[in-house]
CSV table of C-alpha atoms in Angstrom, one decimal:
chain,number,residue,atom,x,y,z
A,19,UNK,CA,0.0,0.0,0.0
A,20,UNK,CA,1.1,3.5,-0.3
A,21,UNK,CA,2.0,5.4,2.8
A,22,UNK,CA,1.7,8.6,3.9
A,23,UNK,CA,3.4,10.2,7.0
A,24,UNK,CA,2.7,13.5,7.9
A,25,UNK,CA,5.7,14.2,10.6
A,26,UNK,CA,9.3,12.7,10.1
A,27,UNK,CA,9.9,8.6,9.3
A,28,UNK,CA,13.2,7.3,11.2
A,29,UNK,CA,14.6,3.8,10.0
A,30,UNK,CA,16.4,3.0,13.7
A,31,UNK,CA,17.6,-0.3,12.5
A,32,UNK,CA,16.7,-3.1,10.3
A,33,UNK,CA,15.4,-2.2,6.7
A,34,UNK,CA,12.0,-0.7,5.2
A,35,UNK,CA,11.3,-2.4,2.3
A,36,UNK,CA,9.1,-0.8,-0.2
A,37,UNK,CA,8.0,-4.2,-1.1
A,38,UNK,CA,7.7,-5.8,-4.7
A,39,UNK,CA,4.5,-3.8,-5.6
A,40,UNK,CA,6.8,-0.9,-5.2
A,41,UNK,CA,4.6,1.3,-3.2
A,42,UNK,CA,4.9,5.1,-2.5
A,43,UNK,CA,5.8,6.8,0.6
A,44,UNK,CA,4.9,10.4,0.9
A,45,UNK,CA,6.5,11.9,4.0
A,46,UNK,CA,6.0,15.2,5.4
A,47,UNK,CA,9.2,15.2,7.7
A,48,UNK,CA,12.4,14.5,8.1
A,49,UNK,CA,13.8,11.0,6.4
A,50,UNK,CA,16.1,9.5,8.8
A,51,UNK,CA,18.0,6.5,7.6
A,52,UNK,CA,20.0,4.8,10.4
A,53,UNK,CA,19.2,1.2,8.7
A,54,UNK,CA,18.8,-0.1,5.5
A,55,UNK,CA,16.2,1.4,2.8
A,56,UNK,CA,15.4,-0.8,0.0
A,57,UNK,CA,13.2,1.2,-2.6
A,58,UNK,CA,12.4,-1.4,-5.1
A,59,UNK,CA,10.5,1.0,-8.1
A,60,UNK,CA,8.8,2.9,-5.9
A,61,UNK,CA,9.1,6.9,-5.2
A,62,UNK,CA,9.4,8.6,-2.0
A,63,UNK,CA,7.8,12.3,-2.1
A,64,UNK,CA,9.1,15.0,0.2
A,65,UNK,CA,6.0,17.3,0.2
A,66,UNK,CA,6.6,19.5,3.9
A,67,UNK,CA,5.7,22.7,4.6
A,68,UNK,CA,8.6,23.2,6.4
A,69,UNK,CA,12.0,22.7,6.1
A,70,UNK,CA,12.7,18.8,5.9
A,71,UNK,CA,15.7,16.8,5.8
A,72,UNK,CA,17.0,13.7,3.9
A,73,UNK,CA,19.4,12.1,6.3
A,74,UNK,CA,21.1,9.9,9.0
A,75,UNK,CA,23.8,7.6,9.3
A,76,UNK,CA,23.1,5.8,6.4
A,77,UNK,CA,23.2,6.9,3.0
A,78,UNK,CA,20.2,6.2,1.0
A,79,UNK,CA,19.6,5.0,-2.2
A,80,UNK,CA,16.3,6.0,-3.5
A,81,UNK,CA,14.2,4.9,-7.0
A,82,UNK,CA,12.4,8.2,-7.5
A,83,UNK,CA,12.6,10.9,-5.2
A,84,UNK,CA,9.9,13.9,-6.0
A,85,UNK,CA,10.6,17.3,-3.9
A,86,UNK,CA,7.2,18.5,-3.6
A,87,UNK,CA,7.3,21.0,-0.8
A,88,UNK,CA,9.5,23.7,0.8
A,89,UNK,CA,13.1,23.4,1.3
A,90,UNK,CA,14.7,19.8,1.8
A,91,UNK,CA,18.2,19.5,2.7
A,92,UNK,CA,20.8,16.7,2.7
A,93,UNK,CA,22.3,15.3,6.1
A,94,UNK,CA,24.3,12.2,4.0
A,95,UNK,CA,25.4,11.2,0.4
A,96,UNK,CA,22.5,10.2,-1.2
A,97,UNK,CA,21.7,8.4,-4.8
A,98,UNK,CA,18.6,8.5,-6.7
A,99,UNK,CA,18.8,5.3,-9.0
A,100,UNK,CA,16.0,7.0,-11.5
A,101,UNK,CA,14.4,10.2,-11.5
A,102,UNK,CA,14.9,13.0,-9.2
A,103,UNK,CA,11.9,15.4,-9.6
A,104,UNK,CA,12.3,19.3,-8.0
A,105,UNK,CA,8.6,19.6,-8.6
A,106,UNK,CA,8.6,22.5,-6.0
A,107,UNK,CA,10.5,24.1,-3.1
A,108,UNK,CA,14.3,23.9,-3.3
A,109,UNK,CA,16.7,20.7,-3.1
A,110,UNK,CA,19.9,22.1,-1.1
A,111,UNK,CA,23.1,20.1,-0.5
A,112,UNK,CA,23.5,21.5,2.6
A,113,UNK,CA,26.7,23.3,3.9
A,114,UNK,CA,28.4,19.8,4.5
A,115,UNK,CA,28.3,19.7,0.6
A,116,UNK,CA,26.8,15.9,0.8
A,117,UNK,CA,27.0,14.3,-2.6
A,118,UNK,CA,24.4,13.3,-4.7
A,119,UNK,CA,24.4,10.2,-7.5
A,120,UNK,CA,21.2,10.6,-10.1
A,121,UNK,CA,21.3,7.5,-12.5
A,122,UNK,CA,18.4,9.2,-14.1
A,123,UNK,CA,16.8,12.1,-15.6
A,124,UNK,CA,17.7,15.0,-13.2
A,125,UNK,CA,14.4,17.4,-13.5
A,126,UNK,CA,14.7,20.9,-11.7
A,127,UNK,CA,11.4,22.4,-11.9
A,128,UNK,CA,11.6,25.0,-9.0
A,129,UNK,CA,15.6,25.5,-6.8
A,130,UNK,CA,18.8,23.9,-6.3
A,131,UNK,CA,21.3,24.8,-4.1
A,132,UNK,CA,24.6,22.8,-5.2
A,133,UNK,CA,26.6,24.5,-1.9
A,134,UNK,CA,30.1,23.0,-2.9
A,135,UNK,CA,28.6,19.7,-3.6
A,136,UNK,CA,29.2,17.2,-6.0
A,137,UNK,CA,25.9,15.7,-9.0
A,138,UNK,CA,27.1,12.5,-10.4
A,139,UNK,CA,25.4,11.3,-13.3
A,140,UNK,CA,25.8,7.5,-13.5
A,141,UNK,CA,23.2,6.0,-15.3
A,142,UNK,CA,23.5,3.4,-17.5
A,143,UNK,CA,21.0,4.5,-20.4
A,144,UNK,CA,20.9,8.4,-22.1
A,145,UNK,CA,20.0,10.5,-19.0
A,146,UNK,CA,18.7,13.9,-19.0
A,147,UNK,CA,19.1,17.4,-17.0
A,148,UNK,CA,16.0,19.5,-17.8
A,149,UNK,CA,12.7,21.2,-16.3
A,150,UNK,CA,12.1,24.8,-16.0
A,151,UNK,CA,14.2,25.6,-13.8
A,152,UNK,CA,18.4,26.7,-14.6
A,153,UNK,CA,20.4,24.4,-12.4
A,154,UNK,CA,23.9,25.8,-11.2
A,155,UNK,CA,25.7,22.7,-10.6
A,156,UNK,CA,29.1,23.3,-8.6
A,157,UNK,CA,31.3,20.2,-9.1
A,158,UNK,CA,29.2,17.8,-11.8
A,159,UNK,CA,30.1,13.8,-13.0
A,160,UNK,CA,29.5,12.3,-15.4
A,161,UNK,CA,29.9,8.5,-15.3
A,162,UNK,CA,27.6,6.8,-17.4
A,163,UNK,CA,26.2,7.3,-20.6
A,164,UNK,CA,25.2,10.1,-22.7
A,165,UNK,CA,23.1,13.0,-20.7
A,166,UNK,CA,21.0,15.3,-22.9
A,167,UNK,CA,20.7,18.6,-21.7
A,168,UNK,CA,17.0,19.6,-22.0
A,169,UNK,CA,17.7,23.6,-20.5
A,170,UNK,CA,20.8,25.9,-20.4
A,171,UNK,CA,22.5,24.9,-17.7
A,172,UNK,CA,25.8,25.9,-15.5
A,173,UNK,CA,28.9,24.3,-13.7
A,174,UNK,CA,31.1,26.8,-11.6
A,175,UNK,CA,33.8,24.5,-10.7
A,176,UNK,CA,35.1,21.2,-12.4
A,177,UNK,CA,33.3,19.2,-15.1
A,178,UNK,CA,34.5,16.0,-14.9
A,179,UNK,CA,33.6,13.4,-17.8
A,180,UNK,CA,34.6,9.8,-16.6
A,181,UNK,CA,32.6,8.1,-19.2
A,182,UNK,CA,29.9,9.0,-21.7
A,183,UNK,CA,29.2,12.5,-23.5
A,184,UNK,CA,26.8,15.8,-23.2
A,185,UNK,CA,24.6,16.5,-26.0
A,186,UNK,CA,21.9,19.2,-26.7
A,187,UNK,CA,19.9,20.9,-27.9
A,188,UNK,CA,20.3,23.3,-25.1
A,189,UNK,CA,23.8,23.9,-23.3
A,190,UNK,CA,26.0,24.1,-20.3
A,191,UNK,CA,28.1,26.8,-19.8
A,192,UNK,CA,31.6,27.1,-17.1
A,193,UNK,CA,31.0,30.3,-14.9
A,194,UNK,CA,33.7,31.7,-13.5
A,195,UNK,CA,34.2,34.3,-10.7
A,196,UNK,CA,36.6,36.5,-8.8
A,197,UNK,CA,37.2,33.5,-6.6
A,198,UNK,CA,37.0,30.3,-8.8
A,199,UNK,CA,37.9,29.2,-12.5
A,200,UNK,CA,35.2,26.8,-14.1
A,201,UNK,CA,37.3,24.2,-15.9
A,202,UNK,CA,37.0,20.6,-17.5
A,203,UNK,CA,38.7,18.0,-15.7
A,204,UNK,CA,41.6,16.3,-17.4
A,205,UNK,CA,40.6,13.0,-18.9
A,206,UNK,CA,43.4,9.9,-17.9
C-alpha cells in the first residue's frame, strides 16, 4: 500500500522495504535512515511545509525521489537510481556539501542549491538534465552514458567526464568568478 506520514519517518535499524508492488511513501518530515532502505521502483515524495531533511547515518539509495514542498536539505550522500523530480521548493546540499548520485533524468522544476557539492550522473542509459528551472551545478560527473541537456544549464567548478558525452539541444556553460575558475577535468 502507499503510505503517507505526515511528521518525520526514522529507520532505527533493520530495513524498510518498499516491497515488490513498489509502493509510494509520501512523508511530510524529516527521512532519517540509520538502517537499510530498499526502494524497489517505488518513489518517496518530500512534500513538507517546512524545512525537511534527507538524512542519517546511512546513505540512502532512492528509485524516485519527488521534492514537492519547501526546502529539503541533505544530512548524507545520497543516490537517486531513477528520476529525481524538483517539482517545488528547493533541493539544497547542505553546507556539509553531501553528494548526490542521479542515475536518471535530473528534472529541476523549482531551486537547487549545489553549496560545494558534488551531482554524479551514473546511469546506464541516455539521461537527462532538464525542467524549468536553470540548475547551477558546482562540481558535476559524469559517469555513465550520454546526458542530454534539456535547459541551459551551468557548472562553476570542475566538469568532470569519466565516461559517456553531453549533448543538446540546449547547453551548459563554465561560470567563473573573482574567486573560482570553471574548468574541465583532465581526462586519464
Amino acid at each position: 500500500y502507499n503510505i503517507t506520514v505526515s511528521n518525520n519517518i526514522t529507520i532505527s535499524s533493520g530495513t524498510y522495504d518498499a516491497s515488490s508492488s513498489s509502493y509510494a511513501l509520501t512523508v511530510g518530515g524529516n527521512f532519517t535512515n540509520d538502517g537499510s532502505f530498499t526502494a524497489r521502483s517505488g518513489t518517496v515524495t518530500m512534500n513538507g511545509s517546512g524545512a525537511q531533511t534527507i538524512g542519517g547515518s546511512t546513505a540512502t539509495s532512492f528509485y524516485n525521489l519527488t521534492l514537492n514542498g519547501a526546502t529539503v536539505s541533505s544530512g548524507n550522500n545520497e543516490s537517486v537510481s531513477n528520476t529525481l523530480l524538483i517539482s517545488s521548493g528547493t533541493l539544497d546540499v547542505s553546507a556539509s556539501n553531501y553528494g548526490l548520485t542521479v542515475g536518471g533524468a535530473f528534472t529541476n522544476n523549482a531551486a537547487f542549491n549545489a553549496e560545494s557539492g558534488t551531482v554524479t550522473l551514473n546511469g546506464s542509459s541516455t539521461q537527462s538534465i532538464g525542467g524549468t528551472s536553470a540548475t547551477s551545478f558546482y562540481n558535476l560527473t559524469l559517469n555513465g552514458a550520454t546526458v542530454t541537456l534539456n535547459h541551459n544549464e551551468s557548472v562553476s567548478s570542475v566538469l568532470t567526464v569519466n565516461t559517456g558525452a553531453l549533448n543538446g539541444p540546449d547547453s551548459l556553460t563554465l561560470t567563473s568568478d573573482a574567486t573560482r575558475t570553471a574548468r574541465i577535468a583532465s581526462v586519464g
